[in-house]
Structures are given as C-alpha cells and as structure tokens.
Amino acid sequence: MVQLMGMRRVHLYIRGLVQGVGFRPYVYSLATSKGLCGFVSNLADAGVEVIVEGDETALREFLEELPKKRPSVSRIDEMEVEWGAPSYAFSSFEISDSQERRISVRSVIPVDLGICDLCVTEITGNTRYGGYPFTSCAQCGPRFTMIRKLPYDRVNTSMDVFPFCPECLREYLDPKNRRYDAQGFACPLCGPKLTLLDASGEAVESKDPIISAARLLSEGSIIAVKGLGGFHLAVNALDESSVSELRKRRRRPNQPFAIMSPSIEEITRFAEVSEGEAQLLLSPARPIVVLKKSDNCNLADSVAPGLNSIGVMLPYTGIHLLLLRAFRREALVMTSANYPSKPMMIDERSALSELKGVADYYLVHNREIVNRCDDSVIKSIGGDRVFLRKSRGYSPSYLRAGWSVGDKYILGLGGELNNNASLFVKDQIITTQHIGDVDELETLDFMKNAIKFIEKTYDLRKPDVIACDMNPAFLTRRYAEELSAELGSPLVRVQHHHAHAAALMAENGIGLDGEVVSIVIDGTGYGLDGNSWGGEILVAGYRDFKRAAHLEPHPMPGGDACAYYPARMLASFLSSKLSDSDVEKLLEKDATKYFKHGIEELKLVLKQCKETRSLKTTSLGRLLDALAVALDVCWLRTYEGEPPMRLESLALRGGPSEIKLELEYRKENGMYIFDTSSFVNAVFDLKNSYDRKDMAFAIHKSIGDAFAEVACLLAEECGVQTIGLTGGAAVNTLINHSIKEKIMKNNKKLIIHKNYPCGDGCVSLGQSVVASSRIL
Ligand SMILES: [Zn+2]
Ligand SMILES: [Zn+2]
Ligand SMILES: [Zn+2]
C-alpha cells in the first residue's frame, strides 16, 4: 500500500485513574472529532491503550488536547507516546472492550519450557534441525531466561542478534506451522552455536563439540555446561573417582548432586519412580524431582552420600538432550556451578574465572542468558507436590490474593537462605525466581536486579511499603531499611514464622479476616524475644499472630556454631536433665569425633550452656541435629540441612516397632511447651536397645504426632477449623506424613503449600501479605 503523505500513527499507554471514569468515551469523541481512526482499550494493568492514525497535524492536536479536556474525576499519571508509521488497518475509531492477547502478554511473564516431543524428534532425526540443539517451537523452549522486556517478541529477547533465515522465517509466518509466531527458535544456518573451550578458555578444535564433550565426560573430565538459566558442572555419575574429584575440587564433601538422565526408563535403573513422579519429571517445567534410590542403585556413592534419595531431572534443552545421547550412559551429575552464596554464573567470562581449577572444559554457546534461573526442586510426599525450590519453569510466579492493595505496591524482601522477593500489586503477588542465600553483596545485587526486572515489566516505580524479616543481622533487612529511608516508604518488619503462616494462608485462598492454627517447623527464625524460634504453633491471622506452642527453649552454646557442630546442641539438651559430669561421661567416648577440641571443648560447651546471656532456640532443626548426633548419623554439618536429612534417610529404612517414645508436652501460662529435654534424654537411654533405623523412625513419628495433637487441641480451644503446616522441616516425609495422618483422624481441615516452598522460599510472599493487611 502506498503511504500517504503526512499520515502517521501514535501508540499511547496512559496510566493513572483512567478506568471506570468515562475516559474511553472521552478519547473516542476527541479522536472522531479530529477525523482519526484506531481504537481505545482498557489494559489489565489498569491503564488505557490508544492507537490513533491519521494526519500528523490532527494527531498533534489530539495529543495536546487529550490531557486538558479529560473527565474531571480522571487523573493522568503517565502517558507513553510512541510515533510510528500507520498500519491503515482501521477505517474508523472504536472503543474496544478488552484485548485478551495484549492483556495476557502484559500481565504474565512467560516461563521457560522444557523441550517438547516434536522438537526432540526433529533434533534427533534426519531433518534440517538434526543434531542442532537450539531449536524450539511455540510449545517449548526458553522464555523468561532470554527476555529483556515485554511484550514477548523476538526483538525483546537475546535471540534478537540471530535474524531468521528464509526457511525459518517461512515457518514463523505460516499459521499452520507449529513455529508460527514462536520467538525462540533457530536453525543451524541462522541460530546460536556451541563451542568447546579448554580450561584456559581456548577453543578446542572439534567437528561436533557435543560429541567431543561426551567423550571427555566418559574419560572422567569435569565439564562446565552453559544451559538455559546458568552454568552446570557435569561429570560421569557412574564413576566414583570422577565424582569424588569434583567434590574435592569444589570443596563440597557431602552436599547431594543432582542427576540428569535421558529418560524415565533409564532413571528406573537407579531410582524408584512412581507414576506421579514420572508426570512431574516429564512436565514442561522439567524440575529436579527427589526420588528414592533403588536398592541396586549403580550411581557412584559420592553422588548423594548418606542419603537414600537422589534429585533427578530429564534433559530440558537440546544441548542436554544431545549431550546425554552422545554420552550413552544413564546418568550425568548436573549440579549448579555456583557456590552456595553466589548467584548462578551466566556468562563465559565469570565461569572461566570462578571455575578455574574446577572445570577441565567448558561447553558454551553464544546466546546470552538474560535472566539467571536455577533448576526447580520438587518432592512428592504422599502424592502431594512439595516445592523445595521454585524457579526454572515456574518463575516468575503469580498468586492472586483474595483482596487488592489498590494503587499501592508492596515489596517483600524475604529472609536470608533460599530467598526470593515478592511484589504485591493490585490483587496479584509476583514472586521472583529463586535467588539463593542472600548473605553476600553479589546475591543481594542479583535480587535487586530480579526485582527491577519485574518493576520494569509492570511499570512499578517505587515500593509504597517495604516488608522484611525481623532479624537485624540479615542483609535483606539492612537493605530494606536503606530503601525505606531513601524512598520515604514505610517499613514493616514481619516475624519469620508469621510470614510462613501468612504465605500458607494466602496460597490457600484464605480471606483477609481468616485465622489458622499453623504448625511452623523450621530451621531458624528470629523470634519476638530475640531468640531463635523454629518449632512453633501459631494462631495466626494476616495482621497478627499469637504464639501458642513451642519446643522447650534450650541454650545454643556458641550461637551459630551449633548449626555446624550439632553435638553442641546435643550437649545442651542432655545438660538440662543431667549434671555436667554425667554428660561428660555419656559423650566422653566420642568426644573427639563430636568436638574439634575433644573433651576440653565439651567442658567449655557445658559452661556456655549455663550462661544466662546465652542465645536460646526452639528450632526443630536444632532438635533434629542433636538427635542425628545421638544416633551417630552425622556429627558435622557440611551443607544446610545435612543432619536432619541423614536422620530422615535412616528413618525411612526403619518402621513401626515396640519402641515407647513420646514427645510430651505441658501447658505453662496458657502456652503449650514440648518437653524436648526428656525426649532427647529418652532417645539416649533407648538407643542401644533398639535398631537405629527403628529409633529414627520412632523419633520422627513422635515429633509429628505431638505437633498434630497440640494443633488439634488449639484448634478446639480457639474455635478455628483449619490447621496449617509450613516451615523448612515440613518437607520431611515422615514428620509431614504423621502430622497429616493425625489431623485427618481428628477431622480437622489441613492446609499445606502446593505452589510455594514450605521453606524460606515462601517468606517474601508471607511478608508482602502481612504488610498489605496492616495498611488496608
Ligand atoms: Zn517444541
Ligand atoms: Zn534458520
Ligand atoms: Zn523459615
């Protein structure tokens, strides 16, 4: 079509009070009075979109008059104006009711999807995509990790530097093709390429980098692989010496490594897969699923030492798929290449410097990773999906609250470990991808960028309210305070376990005035009294909560050192019932194993237990730590959660027995207290008379039973029908199971997390809803 002289197009986004105030009819009459064509439409983000085409002079008048003559109750906060060439698609000006397509694009950031079966067939077959890892279609492939901004068009992604070749363009434009309007695909002629680098970063001559990498892996090399959301370290999972070498180089003695395996069938060679677990593994998000190791598990022992479970995922990109096919064995270790307190590496430069001395080779590609995103981790407990980490394939995630915060924007900054951030806007809470342990500036920066990305997408300028944890030592709290001072936005400090309970309520659709008896079993959280809480039952609403039950508080000799040397906690529990000399006698034999400096250290620990200023804890994590030492399962924590995970693994091998073990409770000034001193001492008395694995089973069962029983009593007392279960220890299969069972038996309604992690990945969500309830 011939372009007429003077014809232009203006695209407007108007934000402010522009809906429900007669704004669209106003725009309509103004546009038609100027003889302009186009439409005006409401957007899901409460703004208005206008496209007007016509004579440039008329357009300029329209733009000038628009803010001046608007309806008196309306308000324009922001007007984005974009000039362009006319489309000539309109013959009149119309008010259009809704724009489904635009609304959905503007409201939801699309997540990454694992490679689909049709693409697998093409990549592994004799097609023009054969052997090429970077293709995808409208049903699969990268999204979030390559998006710079919305709308989701190729120009706004890191594929913008790879223009389509004619054949790809034909597929893209053909409505009957499954690559029609798909943004992330390419072919060997036009798309990204793989390169294999040696340890110094020099390219290795190779006809096919994947075949070479697979060969090197079979020979025992450690290879850093750039994938979708960051770098992994890959090594042959069936070879003990390769896996041990990786552990040695990474200085990670015990932390379980995730496995990638080509198919469900291959996984069944080393792990048990239920139908539900198979569905999770095959789902488009392709998460890591924690599976039970099979009895004849042929993986190297050091893949997941001391555990009876293993985290497994299927290939989710063409790179992984082709690499595993070429490797020809059933399993590769595929573990995040970053250190726990560092963000995932996303570019060659940082990988080459941070993995110096660790990786022998690097399998890299030239598609930029825009948003880093770790693998998601899921466990199935009694058929329920439980998130251990929610990230790739699910993030950013959206939760619709049962209420709106109006035009306010509330930012929840979470806690410290396994953190993320949540942005509460209108009636939606948007949660970022998993950030990791925000105890260093680098991870804090990563979090700031992840927040910025969502702010930019939704045009959020600054948080009106900021929510954070109460712990004064947290970097996230200090950042929240700085931000609050800088922006003049009020700060809401939310108690850690209250945030857990509130997140659980929001996730389960409980209204603003709802109340729940919430079991919060956790590692640690800063309590209202300054002590470390974590074995709690709260009667909680959104605005406030009452602490109604908790584990007996015990001193933490040496503070945080207790978390690393769990025998310190054992000494603390024992010394509450026994004299120092009796505790010394009990632990003497293993003193050098339990304590770095042997019996002398134990004496000091016992002295520290008596100090009145000693920090106290009610954490279930610390109790399980002590019991793991008592049963000789683990006496040094080398990764977060190790002692309880090992204890659980032992317990899962045991079963019900005649062991009489009960976690008793008493009521003191209206508060239920679980008698952990008697419990730990009883375990110590009984442990040599029974099989250790049955002891471990009895421990878990009695803890679960006691919490469930008290929660039911409290529900009766408070007239509350619903009981909640949350906290990091809620992922413990046996405790989770016995709590559920007992609550069902008592005919109470139980709510659990289905879409957010039980652990601290739900804290930012909880903070944002607590803050919202306090300002409404
Ligand atoms: Zn596909
Ligand atoms: Zn192409
Ligand atoms: Zn927590």
PDB file of C-alpha atoms in Angstrom, residues 291-508:
ATOM      1  CA  LEU A 291      13.396 -39.840  44.161  1.00  0.00           C
ATOM      2  CA  LYS A 292      14.124 -42.829  46.339  1.00  0.00           C
ATOM      3  CA  LYS A 293      17.349 -44.560  45.344  1.00  0.00           C
ATOM      4  CA  SER A 294      16.677 -48.122  44.274  1.00  0.00           C
ATOM      5  CA  ASP A 295      18.268 -50.982  46.200  1.00  0.00           C
ATOM      6  CA  ASN A 296      20.626 -51.755  43.351  1.00  0.00           C
ATOM      7  CA  CYS A 297      21.454 -48.107  42.636  1.00  0.00           C
ATOM      8  CA  ASN A 298      24.521 -48.123  40.416  1.00  0.00           C
ATOM      9  CA  LEU A 299      25.432 -44.449  40.788  1.00  0.00           C
ATOM     10  CA  ALA A 300      28.719 -43.502  42.415  1.00  0.00           C
ATOM     11  CA  ASP A 301      28.288 -43.477  46.228  1.00  0.00           C
ATOM     12  CA  SER A 302      29.509 -39.942  46.496  1.00  0.00           C
ATOM     13  CA  VAL A 303      26.678 -38.546  44.327  1.00  0.00           C
ATOM     14  CA  ALA A 304      24.472 -38.275  47.424  1.00  0.00           C
ATOM     15  CA  PRO A 305      26.402 -39.704  50.374  1.00  0.00           C
ATOM     16  CA  GLY A 306      24.416 -40.924  53.368  1.00  0.00           C
ATOM     17  CA  LEU A 307      21.059 -40.258  51.727  1.00  0.00           C
ATOM     18  CA  ASN A 308      18.523 -42.716  50.403  1.00  0.00           C
ATOM     19  CA  SER A 309      17.207 -40.176  47.935  1.00  0.00           C
ATOM     20  CA  ILE A 310      18.505 -38.575  44.795  1.00  0.00           C
ATOM     21  CA  GLY A 311      17.470 -35.471  42.832  1.00  0.00           C
ATOM     22  CA  VAL A 312      16.922 -36.313  39.164  1.00  0.00           C
ATOM     23  CA  MET A 313      15.829 -34.366  36.093  1.00  0.00           C
ATOM     24  CA  LEU A 314      15.295 -35.080  32.436  1.00  0.00           C
ATOM     25  CA  PRO A 315      17.054 -33.095  29.682  1.00  0.00           C
ATOM     26  CA  TYR A 316      15.186 -29.844  29.136  1.00  0.00           C
ATOM     27  CA  THR A 317      17.145 -28.286  26.275  1.00  0.00           C
ATOM     28  CA  GLY A 318      18.559 -29.623  23.039  1.00  0.00           C
ATOM     29  CA  ILE A 319      22.071 -29.258  24.487  1.00  0.00           C
ATOM     30  CA  HIS A 320      21.293 -31.596  27.389  1.00  0.00           C
ATOM     31  CA  LEU A 321      19.410 -33.985  25.169  1.00  0.00           C
ATOM     32  CA  LEU A 322      22.194 -34.349  22.619  1.00  0.00           C
ATOM     33  CA  LEU A 323      24.905 -34.471  25.276  1.00  0.00           C
ATOM     34  CA  LEU A 324      23.207 -37.353  27.114  1.00  0.00           C
ATOM     35  CA  ARG A 325      22.547 -39.227  23.874  1.00  0.00           C
ATOM     36  CA  ALA A 326      26.187 -38.938  22.891  1.00  0.00           C
ATOM     37  CA  PHE A 327      27.308 -39.919  26.402  1.00  0.00           C
ATOM     38  CA  ARG A 328      25.328 -43.176  26.063  1.00  0.00           C
ATOM     39  CA  ARG A 329      25.114 -43.904  29.785  1.00  0.00           C
ATOM     40  CA  GLU A 330      22.178 -43.439  32.156  1.00  0.00           C
ATOM     41  CA  ALA A 331      23.314 -40.519  34.266  1.00  0.00           C
ATOM     42  CA  LEU A 332      25.395 -37.381  34.428  1.00  0.00           C
ATOM     43  CA  VAL A 333      25.892 -35.283  37.538  1.00  0.00           C
ATOM     44  CA  MET A 334      24.446 -31.897  36.583  1.00  0.00           C
ATOM     45  CA  THR A 335      24.939 -29.584  39.521  1.00  0.00           C
ATOM     46  CA  SER A 336      24.735 -25.790  39.603  1.00  0.00           C
ATOM     47  CA  ALA A 337      28.228 -24.456  39.048  1.00  0.00           C
ATOM     48  CA  ASN A 338      27.919 -21.595  41.539  1.00  0.00           C
ATOM     49  CA  TYR A 339      28.969 -21.615  45.189  1.00  0.00           C
ATOM     50  CA  PRO A 340      26.019 -21.503  47.624  1.00  0.00           C
ATOM     51  CA  SER A 341      26.299 -17.801  48.435  1.00  0.00           C
ATOM     52  CA  LYS A 342      26.984 -16.761  44.855  1.00  0.00           C
ATOM     53  CA  PRO A 343      24.492 -16.309  42.071  1.00  0.00           C
ATOM     54  CA  MET A 344      24.453 -18.775  39.185  1.00  0.00           C
ATOM     55  CA  MET A 345      27.076 -17.984  36.554  1.00  0.00           C
ATOM     56  CA  ILE A 346      25.576 -16.932  33.255  1.00  0.00           C
ATOM     57  CA  ASP A 347      28.477 -15.895  31.050  1.00  0.00           C
ATOM     58  CA  GLU A 348      31.759 -17.436  29.907  1.00  0.00           C
ATOM     59  CA  ARG A 349      33.921 -14.767  31.457  1.00  0.00           C
ATOM     60  CA  SER A 350      32.691 -15.328  35.012  1.00  0.00           C
ATOM     61  CA  ALA A 351      32.578 -19.099  34.531  1.00  0.00           C
ATOM     62  CA  LEU A 352      36.200 -19.154  33.347  1.00  0.00           C
ATOM     63  CA  SER A 353      37.387 -17.162  36.322  1.00  0.00           C
ATOM     64  CA  GLU A 354      35.217 -18.725  39.036  1.00  0.00           C
ATOM     65  CA  LEU A 355      35.668 -22.311  37.879  1.00  0.00           C
ATOM     66  CA  LYS A 356      39.427 -22.099  37.437  1.00  0.00           C
ATOM     67  CA  GLY A 357      40.877 -25.325  38.768  1.00  0.00           C
ATOM     68  CA  VAL A 358      37.437 -26.935  38.891  1.00  0.00           C
ATOM     69  CA  ALA A 359      36.304 -27.384  35.277  1.00  0.00           C
ATOM     70  CA  ASP A 360      38.526 -29.121  32.717  1.00  0.00           C
ATOM     71  CA  TYR A 361      36.414 -27.914  29.785  1.00  0.00           C
ATOM     72  CA  TYR A 362      33.564 -25.557  29.043  1.00  0.00           C
ATOM     73  CA  LEU A 363      30.696 -26.310  26.691  1.00  0.00           C
ATOM     74  CA  VAL A 364      29.365 -22.852  25.870  1.00  0.00           C
ATOM     75  CA  HIS A 365      27.108 -21.109  23.377  1.00  0.00           C
ATOM     76  CA  ASN A 366      26.629 -17.594  22.112  1.00  0.00           C
ATOM     77  CA  ARG A 367      23.049 -17.000  23.196  1.00  0.00           C
ATOM     78  CA  GLU A 368      23.046 -14.556  26.071  1.00  0.00           C
ATOM     79  CA  ILE A 369      21.307 -15.619  29.287  1.00  0.00           C
ATOM     80  CA  VAL A 370      19.368 -12.532  30.302  1.00  0.00           C
ATOM     81  CA  ASN A 371      17.692 -13.746  33.492  1.00  0.00           C
ATOM     82  CA  ARG A 372      19.517 -16.364  35.516  1.00  0.00           C
ATOM     83  CA  CYS A 373      17.336 -19.156  36.785  1.00  0.00           C
ATOM     84  CA  ASP A 374      18.258 -22.213  38.852  1.00  0.00           C
ATOM     85  CA  ASP A 375      16.583 -25.582  38.441  1.00  0.00           C
ATOM     86  CA  SER A 376      13.431 -26.123  40.454  1.00  0.00           C
ATOM     87  CA  VAL A 377      13.410 -28.943  43.013  1.00  0.00           C
ATOM     88  CA  ILE A 378      10.286 -30.894  43.923  1.00  0.00           C
ATOM     89  CA  LYS A 379       9.499 -33.806  46.163  1.00  0.00           C
ATOM     90  CA  SER A 380       6.310 -35.810  46.214  1.00  0.00           C
ATOM     91  CA  ILE A 381       5.012 -36.605  49.704  1.00  0.00           C
ATOM     92  CA  GLY A 382       2.030 -38.936  49.738  1.00  0.00           C
ATOM     93  CA  GLY A 383       1.201 -37.766  46.225  1.00  0.00           C
ATOM     94  CA  ASP A 384       1.356 -34.066  47.152  1.00  0.00           C
ATOM     95  CA  ARG A 385       3.761 -31.892  45.198  1.00  0.00           C
ATOM     96  CA  VAL A 386       6.126 -30.159  47.596  1.00  0.00           C
ATOM     97  CA  PHE A 387       8.479 -27.467  46.323  1.00  0.00           C
ATOM     98  CA  LEU A 388      11.982 -27.455  47.799  1.00  0.00           C
ATOM     99  CA  ARG A 389      12.932 -24.745  45.345  1.00  0.00           C
ATOM    100  CA  LYS A 390      10.693 -22.931  42.914  1.00  0.00           C
ATOM    101  CA  SER A 391      12.488 -21.426  39.973  1.00  0.00           C
ATOM    102  CA  ARG A 392      13.045 -22.511  36.355  1.00  0.00           C
ATOM    103  CA  GLY A 393       9.808 -23.474  34.641  1.00  0.00           C
ATOM    104  CA  TYR A 394       7.647 -21.847  37.312  1.00  0.00           C
ATOM    105  CA  SER A 395       9.149 -18.391  37.814  1.00  0.00           C
ATOM    106  CA  PRO A 396       8.320 -15.586  37.949  1.00  0.00           C
ATOM    107  CA  SER A 397       5.203 -16.888  39.652  1.00  0.00           C
ATOM    108  CA  TYR A 398       1.846 -15.251  40.250  1.00  0.00           C
ATOM    109  CA  LEU A 399      -0.603 -15.635  43.069  1.00  0.00           C
ATOM    110  CA  ARG A 400      -3.967 -13.985  43.123  1.00  0.00           C
ATOM    111  CA  ALA A 401      -4.776 -12.699  46.594  1.00  0.00           C
ATOM    112  CA  GLY A 402      -8.370 -12.508  47.718  1.00  0.00           C
ATOM    113  CA  TRP A 403      -8.030  -8.727  48.063  1.00  0.00           C
ATOM    114  CA  SER A 404      -6.427  -5.791  46.319  1.00  0.00           C
ATOM    115  CA  VAL A 405      -3.870  -3.299  47.586  1.00  0.00           C
ATOM    116  CA  GLY A 406      -5.325  -0.627  45.325  1.00  0.00           C
ATOM    117  CA  ASP A 407      -2.674   1.530  43.756  1.00  0.00           C
ATOM    118  CA  LYS A 408      -0.040   0.590  46.316  1.00  0.00           C
ATOM    119  CA  TYR A 409       2.954  -1.552  45.532  1.00  0.00           C
ATOM    120  CA  ILE A 410       4.299  -3.639  48.419  1.00  0.00           C
ATOM    121  CA  LEU A 411       7.729  -5.218  48.213  1.00  0.00           C
ATOM    122  CA  GLY A 412       8.619  -8.214  50.409  1.00  0.00           C
ATOM    123  CA  LEU A 413      12.368  -8.863  50.595  1.00  0.00           C
ATOM    124  CA  GLY A 414      12.237 -12.250  52.306  1.00  0.00           C
ATOM    125  CA  GLY A 415      14.753 -13.703  54.732  1.00  0.00           C
ATOM    126  CA  GLU A 416      18.274 -14.867  54.054  1.00  0.00           C
ATOM    127  CA  LEU A 417      18.641 -18.506  52.967  1.00  0.00           C
ATOM    128  CA  ASN A 418      16.903 -19.816  49.823  1.00  0.00           C
ATOM    129  CA  ASN A 419      15.485 -16.390  49.329  1.00  0.00           C
ATOM    130  CA  ASN A 420      13.393 -14.627  46.706  1.00  0.00           C
ATOM    131  CA  ALA A 421      11.360 -11.407  46.639  1.00  0.00           C
ATOM    132  CA  SER A 422       7.646 -10.784  46.187  1.00  0.00           C
ATOM    133  CA  LEU A 423       5.882  -7.776  44.686  1.00  0.00           C
ATOM    134  CA  PHE A 424       2.254  -7.237  45.694  1.00  0.00           C
ATOM    135  CA  VAL A 425       0.442  -5.145  43.091  1.00  0.00           C
ATOM    136  CA  LYS A 426      -3.363  -4.769  42.766  1.00  0.00           C
ATOM    137  CA  ASP A 427      -4.566  -8.254  43.694  1.00  0.00           C
ATOM    138  CA  GLN A 428      -1.518 -10.090  42.404  1.00  0.00           C
ATOM    139  CA  ILE A 429       1.624 -11.190  44.161  1.00  0.00           C
ATOM    140  CA  ILE A 430       4.505 -11.730  41.785  1.00  0.00           C
ATOM    141  CA  THR A 431       7.425 -13.749  43.152  1.00  0.00           C
ATOM    142  CA  THR A 432      10.874 -13.665  41.554  1.00  0.00           C
ATOM    143  CA  GLN A 433      12.898 -16.713  40.648  1.00  0.00           C
ATOM    144  CA  HIS A 434      14.945 -18.390  43.396  1.00  0.00           C
ATOM    145  CA  ILE A 435      17.785 -16.051  44.364  1.00  0.00           C
ATOM    146  CA  GLY A 436      19.741 -18.221  46.789  1.00  0.00           C
ATOM    147  CA  ASP A 437      21.380 -17.335  50.078  1.00  0.00           C
ATOM    148  CA  VAL A 438      21.392 -13.563  50.287  1.00  0.00           C
ATOM    149  CA  ASP A 439      24.290 -13.283  52.702  1.00  0.00           C
ATOM    150  CA  GLU A 440      26.706 -11.650  50.281  1.00  0.00           C
ATOM    151  CA  LEU A 441      26.516  -8.482  48.209  1.00  0.00           C
ATOM    152  CA  GLU A 442      26.603 -10.409  44.932  1.00  0.00           C
ATOM    153  CA  THR A 443      23.407 -12.307  45.735  1.00  0.00           C
ATOM    154  CA  LEU A 444      21.826  -9.125  47.043  1.00  0.00           C
ATOM    155  CA  ASP A 445      22.621  -7.491  43.697  1.00  0.00           C
ATOM    156  CA  PHE A 446      21.088 -10.428  41.885  1.00  0.00           C
ATOM    157  CA  MET A 447      17.949  -9.964  43.972  1.00  0.00           C
ATOM    158  CA  LYS A 448      17.839  -6.240  43.241  1.00  0.00           C
ATOM    159  CA  ASN A 449      18.069  -6.960  39.502  1.00  0.00           C
ATOM    160  CA  ALA A 450      15.361  -9.616  39.650  1.00  0.00           C
ATOM    161  CA  ILE A 451      13.091  -7.103  41.404  1.00  0.00           C
ATOM    162  CA  LYS A 452      13.985  -4.411  38.885  1.00  0.00           C
ATOM    163  CA  PHE A 453      13.055  -6.708  36.001  1.00  0.00           C
ATOM    164  CA  ILE A 454       9.541  -7.158  37.357  1.00  0.00           C
ATOM    165  CA  GLU A 455       9.224  -3.482  38.262  1.00  0.00           C
ATOM    166  CA  LYS A 456      10.179  -2.556  34.731  1.00  0.00           C
ATOM    167  CA  THR A 457       7.738  -5.016  33.220  1.00  0.00           C
ATOM    168  CA  TYR A 458       4.836  -3.639  35.206  1.00  0.00           C
ATOM    169  CA  ASP A 459       5.994  -0.042  35.318  1.00  0.00           C
ATOM    170  CA  LEU A 460       6.250  -0.031  39.075  1.00  0.00           C
ATOM    171  CA  ARG A 461       8.242   2.973  40.127  1.00  0.00           C
ATOM    172  CA  LYS A 462       8.921   2.514  43.797  1.00  0.00           C
ATOM    173  CA  PRO A 463       7.520   0.382  46.572  1.00  0.00           C
ATOM    174  CA  ASP A 464       4.977   2.207  48.736  1.00  0.00           C
ATOM    175  CA  VAL A 465       5.590  -0.243  51.547  1.00  0.00           C
ATOM    176  CA  ILE A 466       8.625  -2.436  52.170  1.00  0.00           C
ATOM    177  CA  ALA A 467       8.455  -5.636  54.200  1.00  0.00           C
ATOM    178  CA  CYS A 468      11.375  -7.573  55.635  1.00  0.00           C
ATOM    179  CA  ASP A 469      12.399 -10.066  58.306  1.00  0.00           C
ATOM    180  CA  MET A 470      12.978  -9.015  61.920  1.00  0.00           C
ATOM    181  CA  ASN A 471      16.480 -10.434  62.067  1.00  0.00           C
ATOM    182  CA  PRO A 472      18.838  -7.431  62.454  1.00  0.00           C
ATOM    183  CA  ALA A 473      21.737  -9.467  61.042  1.00  0.00           C
ATOM    184  CA  PHE A 474      20.064 -10.089  57.673  1.00  0.00           C
ATOM    185  CA  LEU A 475      21.405  -8.241  54.661  1.00  0.00           C
ATOM    186  CA  THR A 476      17.851  -8.111  53.310  1.00  0.00           C
ATOM    187  CA  ARG A 477      16.674  -6.277  56.424  1.00  0.00           C
ATOM    188  CA  ARG A 478      19.504  -3.762  56.176  1.00  0.00           C
ATOM    189  CA  TYR A 479      18.708  -3.215  52.522  1.00  0.00           C
ATOM    190  CA  ALA A 480      15.018  -2.796  53.399  1.00  0.00           C
ATOM    191  CA  GLU A 481      15.930  -0.131  55.961  1.00  0.00           C
ATOM    192  CA  GLU A 482      18.118   1.738  53.489  1.00  0.00           C
ATOM    193  CA  LEU A 483      15.449   1.615  50.823  1.00  0.00           C
ATOM    194  CA  SER A 484      12.776   2.748  53.233  1.00  0.00           C
ATOM    195  CA  ALA A 485      14.882   5.727  54.335  1.00  0.00           C
ATOM    196  CA  GLU A 486      15.775   6.625  50.769  1.00  0.00           C
ATOM    197  CA  LEU A 487      12.238   6.420  49.369  1.00  0.00           C
ATOM    198  CA  GLY A 488      10.363   7.503  52.460  1.00  0.00           C
ATOM    199  CA  SER A 489       8.283   4.326  52.213  1.00  0.00           C
ATOM    200  CA  PRO A 490       7.178   2.730  55.480  1.00  0.00           C
ATOM    201  CA  LEU A 491       8.887  -0.448  56.609  1.00  0.00           C
ATOM    202  CA  VAL A 492       7.023  -3.432  58.018  1.00  0.00           C
ATOM    203  CA  ARG A 493       9.130  -5.972  59.913  1.00  0.00           C
ATOM    204  CA  VAL A 494       7.433  -9.349  59.884  1.00  0.00           C
ATOM    205  CA  GLN A 495       8.273 -12.157  62.288  1.00  0.00           C
ATOM    206  CA  HIS A 496       9.735 -15.026  60.273  1.00  0.00           C
ATOM    207  CA  HIS A 497       7.245 -17.742  61.210  1.00  0.00           C
ATOM    208  CA  HIS A 498       4.310 -15.388  60.952  1.00  0.00           C
ATOM    209  CA  ALA A 499       5.427 -14.835  57.352  1.00  0.00           C
ATOM    210  CA  HIS A 500       5.444 -18.632  56.798  1.00  0.00           C
ATOM    211  CA  ALA A 501       1.906 -18.910  58.197  1.00  0.00           C
ATOM    212  CA  ALA A 502       0.612 -15.927  56.203  1.00  0.00           C
ATOM    213  CA  ALA A 503       2.088 -17.271  52.959  1.00  0.00           C
ATOM    214  CA  LEU A 504       0.350 -20.576  53.543  1.00  0.00           C
ATOM    215  CA  MET A 505      -2.968 -18.802  54.145  1.00  0.00           C
ATOM    216  CA  ALA A 506      -2.662 -16.626  51.044  1.00  0.00           C
ATOM    217  CA  GLU A 507      -1.741 -19.594  48.916  1.00  0.00           C
ATOM    218  CA  ASN A 508      -4.812 -21.448  50.116  1.00  0.00           C
TER     219      ASN A 508
END
